[in-house]
XYZ file of C-alpha atoms in Angstrom:
185
model
C -22.267 -6.664 5.680
C -23.263 -3.542 3.795
C -22.505 -2.593 0.225
C -20.612 0.466 1.518
C -18.272 -1.739 3.558
C -17.740 -4.174 0.674
C -17.016 -1.389 -1.813
C -14.599 0.204 0.651
C -12.850 -3.103 1.261
C -12.655 -3.723 -2.492
C -11.164 -0.265 -3.109
C -8.617 -0.524 -0.274
C -7.524 -4.023 -1.265
C -7.293 -3.068 -4.953
C -5.156 -0.014 -4.225
C -2.858 -2.013 -1.946
C -2.576 -4.847 -4.482
C -1.672 -2.474 -7.317
C 0.935 -0.535 -5.342
C 2.368 -3.746 -3.873
C 2.632 -5.113 -7.403
C 4.509 -2.009 -8.578
C 6.877 -2.020 -5.584
C 7.315 -5.786 -5.805
C 8.067 -5.782 -9.520
C 10.638 -3.030 -8.989
C 12.331 -5.028 -6.235
C 12.103 -8.349 -8.091
C 13.619 -6.988 -11.296
C 16.622 -5.774 -9.319
C 17.425 -9.387 -8.370
C 19.411 -11.777 -10.527
C 19.102 -15.393 -11.589
C 16.536 -17.684 -10.041
C 15.789 -15.197 -7.264
C 14.343 -12.819 -9.832
C 11.893 -15.407 -11.177
C 10.920 -16.602 -7.695
C 10.288 -13.061 -6.459
C 8.354 -12.098 -9.599
C 6.156 -15.175 -9.286
C 5.447 -14.483 -5.601
C 4.672 -10.804 -6.230
C 2.291 -11.568 -9.101
C 0.619 -14.433 -7.221
C 0.038 -12.552 -3.949
C -1.113 -9.353 -5.640
C -3.307 -11.428 -7.970
C -5.006 -13.173 -5.043
C -5.685 -9.792 -3.430
C -7.058 -8.416 -6.707
C -9.341 -11.473 -6.955
C -10.626 -10.820 -3.417
C -11.239 -7.167 -4.267
C -13.237 -8.212 -7.323
C -15.223 -10.693 -5.212
C -16.053 -8.003 -2.643
C -17.019 -5.569 -5.390
C -19.399 -8.117 -6.948
C -20.925 -8.989 -3.564
C -21.482 -5.281 -2.887
C -24.013 -5.169 -5.736
C -26.254 -7.601 -3.810
C -25.595 -6.438 -0.255
C -27.895 -4.162 1.738
C -27.136 -0.470 1.311
C -26.961 0.548 4.960
C -27.226 -0.814 8.445
C -27.750 0.841 11.806
C -28.091 4.614 11.637
C -28.746 4.774 7.910
C -26.208 7.544 7.359
C -23.632 6.940 4.667
C -20.108 7.376 6.065
C -17.987 10.082 4.408
C -15.751 9.017 1.545
C -12.229 8.960 3.046
C -10.729 9.821 -0.343
C -12.571 13.164 -0.243
C -11.407 14.240 3.220
C -8.969 17.121 3.750
C -6.597 14.748 5.602
C -6.350 12.466 2.568
C -5.920 15.312 0.095
C -3.269 17.108 2.163
C -1.409 13.843 2.684
C -1.425 13.054 -1.032
C -0.458 16.565 -2.166
C 2.349 16.822 0.398
C 3.740 13.476 -0.766
C 3.591 14.451 -4.442
C 5.336 17.767 -3.747
C 7.965 16.140 -1.524
C 9.076 13.624 -4.169
C 10.673 16.049 -6.656
C 11.935 18.373 -3.932
C 13.706 15.531 -2.131
C 15.074 14.100 -5.375
C 16.415 17.487 -6.430
C 18.036 18.183 -3.044
C 19.650 14.753 -2.903
C 20.875 15.005 -6.492
C 22.336 18.461 -5.866
C 24.190 17.142 -2.815
C 25.543 14.107 -4.674
C 23.383 11.610 -2.757
C 21.386 10.082 -5.618
C 21.775 6.708 -3.895
C 19.488 7.939 -1.097
C 16.577 8.937 -3.362
C 14.708 5.633 -3.210
C 15.014 5.261 0.586
C 13.771 8.829 1.018
C 10.846 8.144 -1.332
C 9.910 5.169 0.855
C 10.076 7.388 3.952
C 7.929 10.054 2.255
C 5.352 7.429 1.259
C 5.403 6.205 4.848
C 4.770 9.691 6.201
C 1.855 10.070 3.787
C 0.191 7.083 5.483
C -0.027 9.105 8.711
C -2.602 11.331 7.009
C -4.627 8.260 6.150
C -5.095 7.353 9.831
C -7.651 10.133 10.326
C -9.026 10.014 6.775
C -9.928 6.334 7.073
C -10.254 6.261 10.863
C -8.037 3.216 10.926
C -4.889 2.788 13.012
C -3.422 0.178 10.646
C -2.126 3.112 8.591
C 0.060 4.196 11.527
C 1.649 0.733 11.516
C 2.150 0.918 7.730
C 3.646 4.416 8.079
C 6.070 3.280 10.752
C 7.073 0.185 8.791
C 7.730 2.205 5.602
C 9.770 4.822 7.494
C 11.771 2.175 9.341
C 12.446 0.241 6.127
C 13.552 3.410 4.309
C 15.812 4.469 7.154
C 17.404 1.057 7.685
C 17.989 0.659 3.943
C 20.356 3.626 4.079
C 22.716 1.333 6.009
C 22.760 -1.188 3.144
C 25.077 -1.119 0.151
C 23.429 0.875 -2.663
C 23.092 -2.218 -4.895
C 20.898 -3.975 -2.309
C 18.546 -1.079 -1.689
C 16.228 -1.526 -4.666
C 15.386 -5.194 -4.048
C 15.085 -4.694 -0.290
C 12.948 -1.573 -0.595
C 10.767 -2.827 -3.439
C 10.016 -6.218 -1.929
C 9.853 -4.802 1.589
C 7.253 -2.197 0.613
C 5.201 -4.877 -1.157
C 5.234 -7.057 1.968
C 4.231 -4.123 4.176
C 1.293 -3.284 1.904
C 0.160 -6.925 1.787
C 0.363 -7.255 5.563
C -1.419 -3.933 6.024
C -4.439 -5.025 3.990
C -4.672 -8.630 5.228
C -6.730 -7.837 8.357
C -9.338 -6.080 6.216
C -9.395 -8.937 3.703
C -9.749 -11.628 6.394
C -12.344 -9.652 8.348
C -14.405 -9.041 5.215
C -14.201 -12.686 4.159
C -15.297 -13.813 7.621
C -18.266 -11.429 7.561
C -19.309 -12.694 4.132
C -19.364 -16.274 5.414
C -21.851 -15.390 8.185
């Protein structure tokens, strides 16, 4: 396993863990009673385990060979036009959507639409990272955001927050397991 792969895995897992933590905390804090504590504990534990794995991969990268095979360093996906366009479009869409929904009296639909916008942004990551898992994540986010519009407004925040956290965790698990298996070889 090369240092490039390990650093990439560490970065992807870290980003997913952080955003899952943010989504999960948002959803957990919208719960009441014992459910709140249980959800908070699960969110912190799962994101913490992923952060630990990311740190492990980052440390192993320092001692791994630089390249294998062709010797050419793959392009940084975070520097590709697909990634940048995806990110900029998402950041522009957030305030526009919020303003349009507020003006039409549909403030209750802002969070579901944000989840859909985040999901659409993952479509740009498919080509940037050359990984089809982002298409699955995009579809799951869009489906969750759309279905949540059928829920009572008071249930949307916990469902969306915890649902997005679960999607991000599931999206990064194949990379984490694959990287762990390769380290054990």
